[in-house]
mmCIF file of N, CA and C in Angstrom:
data_model
loop_
_atom_site.group_PDB
_atom_site.id
_atom_site.type_symbol
_atom_site.label_atom_id
_atom_site.label_comp_id
_atom_site.label_asym_id
_atom_site.label_seq_id
_atom_site.Cartn_x
_atom_site.Cartn_y
_atom_site.Cartn_z
ATOM 1 N N ALA A 1 0.823 -1.196 0.000
ATOM 2 C CA ALA A 1 0.000 0.000 0.000
ATOM 3 C C ALA A 1 0.866 1.258 0.000
ATOM 4 N N LEU A 2 1.925 1.227 0.794
ATOM 5 C CA LEU A 2 2.810 2.390 0.846
ATOM 6 C C LEU A 2 3.506 2.597 -0.496
ATOM 7 N N GLN A 3 3.902 1.499 -1.139
ATOM 8 C CA GLN A 3 4.565 1.596 -2.447
ATOM 9 C C GLN A 3 3.631 2.215 -3.484
ATOM 10 N N VAL A 4 2.365 1.860 -3.425
ATOM 11 C CA VAL A 4 1.382 2.411 -4.362
ATOM 12 C C VAL A 4 1.248 3.918 -4.149
ATOM 13 N N GLU A 5 1.171 4.345 -2.892
ATOM 14 C CA GLU A 5 1.059 5.779 -2.601
ATOM 15 C C GLU A 5 2.307 6.526 -3.056
ATOM 16 N N LEU A 6 3.459 5.921 -2.858
ATOM 17 C CA LEU A 6 4.707 6.534 -3.305
ATOM 18 C C LEU A 6 4.726 6.658 -4.828
ATOM 19 N N ASP A 7 4.294 5.607 -5.525
ATOM 20 C CA ASP A 7 4.218 5.657 -6.988
ATOM 21 C C ASP A 7 3.273 6.767 -7.446
ATOM 22 N N GLN A 8 2.160 6.935 -6.744
ATOM 23 C CA GLN A 8 1.206 7.993 -7.096
ATOM 24 C C GLN A 8 1.837 9.371 -6.898
ATOM 25 N N CYS A 9 2.611 9.527 -5.834
ATOM 26 C CA CYS A 9 3.273 10.818 -5.583
ATOM 27 C C CYS A 9 4.283 11.133 -6.676
ATOM 28 N N TRP A 10 5.087 10.134 -7.062
ATOM 29 C CA TRP A 10 6.066 10.349 -8.132
ATOM 30 C C TRP A 10 5.364 10.678 -9.444
ATOM 31 N N ASP A 11 4.254 9.988 -9.710
ATOM 32 C CA ASP A 11 3.489 10.254 -10.925
ATOM 33 C C ASP A 11 2.956 11.684 -10.926
ATOM 34 N N LEU A 12 2.461 12.139 -9.775
ATOM 35 C CA LEU A 12 1.953 13.505 -9.660
ATOM 36 C C LEU A 12 3.074 14.516 -9.905
ATOM 37 N N LEU A 13 4.250 14.262 -9.352
ATOM 38 C CA LEU A 13 5.389 15.158 -9.583
ATOM 39 C C LEU A 13 5.764 15.207 -11.060
ATOM 40 N N ARG A 14 5.759 14.040 -11.715
ATOM 41 C CA ARG A 14 6.075 14.003 -13.155
ATOM 42 C C ARG A 14 5.044 14.782 -13.959
ATOM 43 N N GLN A 15 3.772 14.625 -13.598
ATOM 44 C CA GLN A 15 2.711 15.381 -14.285
ATOM 45 C C GLN A 15 2.926 16.878 -14.127
ATOM 46 N N ARG A 16 3.193 17.316 -12.889
ATOM 47 C CA ARG A 16 3.383 18.745 -12.617
ATOM 48 C C ARG A 16 4.571 19.297 -13.401
ATOM 49 N N ARG A 17 5.656 18.544 -13.427
ATOM 50 C CA ARG A 17 6.859 18.973 -14.153
ATOM 51 C C ARG A 17 6.569 19.094 -15.646
ATOM 52 N N ALA A 18 5.877 18.102 -16.199
ATOM 53 C CA ALA A 18 5.557 18.117 -17.628
ATOM 54 C C ALA A 18 4.643 19.292 -17.972
ATOM 55 N N LEU A 19 3.658 19.546 -17.137
ATOM 56 C CA LEU A 19 2.756 20.668 -17.387
ATOM 57 C C LEU A 19 3.513 21.994 -17.325
ATOM 58 N N ARG A 20 4.384 22.142 -16.337
ATOM 59 C CA ARG A 20 5.160 23.381 -16.196
ATOM 60 C C ARG A 20 6.042 23.594 -17.423
ATOM 61 N N GLU A 21 6.716 22.526 -17.876
ATOM 62 C CA GLU A 21 7.600 22.631 -19.043
ATOM 63 C C GLU A 21 6.819 22.950 -20.312
ATOM 64 N N ALA A 22 5.551 22.548 -20.352
ATOM 65 C CA ALA A 22 4.708 22.818 -21.520
ATOM 66 C C ALA A 22 4.041 24.192 -21.428
ATOM 67 N N GLY A 23 4.353 24.935 -20.367
ATOM 68 C CA GLY A 23 3.778 26.263 -20.206
ATOM 69 C C GLY A 23 2.348 26.250 -19.692
ATOM 70 N N ARG A 24 1.937 25.128 -19.136
ATOM 71 C CA ARG A 24 0.577 25.013 -18.604
ATOM 72 C C ARG A 24 0.597 25.064 -17.082
ATOM 73 N N ASP A 25 -0.569 25.106 -16.487
ATOM 74 C CA ASP A 25 -0.695 25.218 -15.034
ATOM 75 C C ASP A 25 -0.390 23.886 -14.351
ATOM 76 N N PRO A 26 0.700 23.809 -13.569
ATOM 77 C CA PRO A 26 1.010 22.556 -12.879
ATOM 78 C C PRO A 26 -0.035 22.184 -11.832
ATOM 79 N N GLY A 27 -0.839 23.159 -11.424
ATOM 80 C CA GLY A 27 -1.908 22.882 -10.472
ATOM 81 C C GLY A 27 -3.023 22.034 -11.061
ATOM 82 N N ALA A 28 -2.996 21.851 -12.375
ATOM 83 C CA ALA A 28 -4.013 21.030 -13.035
ATOM 84 C C ALA A 28 -3.717 19.536 -12.903
ATOM 85 N N ALA A 29 -2.531 19.188 -12.429
ATOM 86 C CA ALA A 29 -2.169 17.777 -12.261
ATOM 87 C C ALA A 29 -3.051 17.151 -11.187
ATOM 88 N N ARG A 30 -3.406 15.909 -11.376
ATOM 89 C CA ARG A 30 -4.262 15.189 -10.434
ATOM 90 C C ARG A 30 -3.657 13.828 -10.105
ATOM 91 N N VAL A 31 -3.921 13.366 -8.889
ATOM 92 C CA VAL A 31 -3.487 12.025 -8.490
ATOM 93 C C VAL A 31 -4.291 11.027 -9.306
ATOM 94 N N ARG A 32 -3.573 10.127 -9.962
ATOM 95 C CA ARG A 32 -4.260 9.137 -10.794
ATOM 96 C C ARG A 32 -4.575 7.880 -10.000
ATOM 97 N N ASP A 33 -5.527 7.131 -10.522
ATOM 98 C CA ASP A 33 -5.951 5.873 -9.923
ATOM 99 C C ASP A 33 -4.752 4.925 -9.785
ATOM 100 N N PRO A 34 -4.645 4.204 -8.676
ATOM 101 C CA PRO A 34 -3.513 3.290 -8.481
ATOM 102 C C PRO A 34 -3.350 2.279 -9.613
ATOM 103 N N ASP A 35 -4.453 1.805 -10.188
ATOM 104 C CA ASP A 35 -4.356 0.834 -11.284
ATOM 105 C C ASP A 35 -3.650 1.433 -12.490
ATOM 106 N N ILE A 36 -3.887 2.692 -12.767
ATOM 107 C CA ILE A 36 -3.249 3.357 -13.900
ATOM 108 C C ILE A 36 -1.765 3.548 -13.627
ATOM 109 N N VAL A 37 -1.442 4.023 -12.434
ATOM 110 C CA VAL A 37 -0.042 4.270 -12.076
ATOM 111 C C VAL A 37 0.742 2.965 -12.083
ATOM 112 N N GLU A 38 0.159 1.902 -11.562
ATOM 113 C CA GLU A 38 0.842 0.612 -11.510
ATOM 114 C C GLU A 38 1.140 0.075 -12.906
ATOM 115 N N ARG A 39 0.255 0.302 -13.859
ATOM 116 C CA ARG A 39 0.486 -0.197 -15.220
ATOM 117 C C ARG A 39 1.677 0.473 -15.881
ATOM 118 N N TYR A 40 1.989 1.722 -15.498
ATOM 119 C CA TYR A 40 3.141 2.404 -16.072
ATOM 120 C C TYR A 40 4.437 1.709 -15.693
ATOM 121 N N GLU A 41 4.457 1.089 -14.519
ATOM 122 C CA GLU A 41 5.670 0.446 -14.027
ATOM 123 C C GLU A 41 5.963 -0.858 -14.763
ATOM 124 N N GLN A 42 4.951 -1.473 -15.361
ATOM 125 C CA GLN A 42 5.141 -2.797 -15.967
ATOM 126 C C GLN A 42 5.620 -2.732 -17.380
#
């Protein structure tokens, strides 16, 4: 459970960074569903 939450936090940071670099509002980033975040790792 802790690993899933950590993965979600890293995903949120990546989203915020990507939005900022694209000139968009990093505040628009949202925590994604654990199933979605977990699939990125595989």
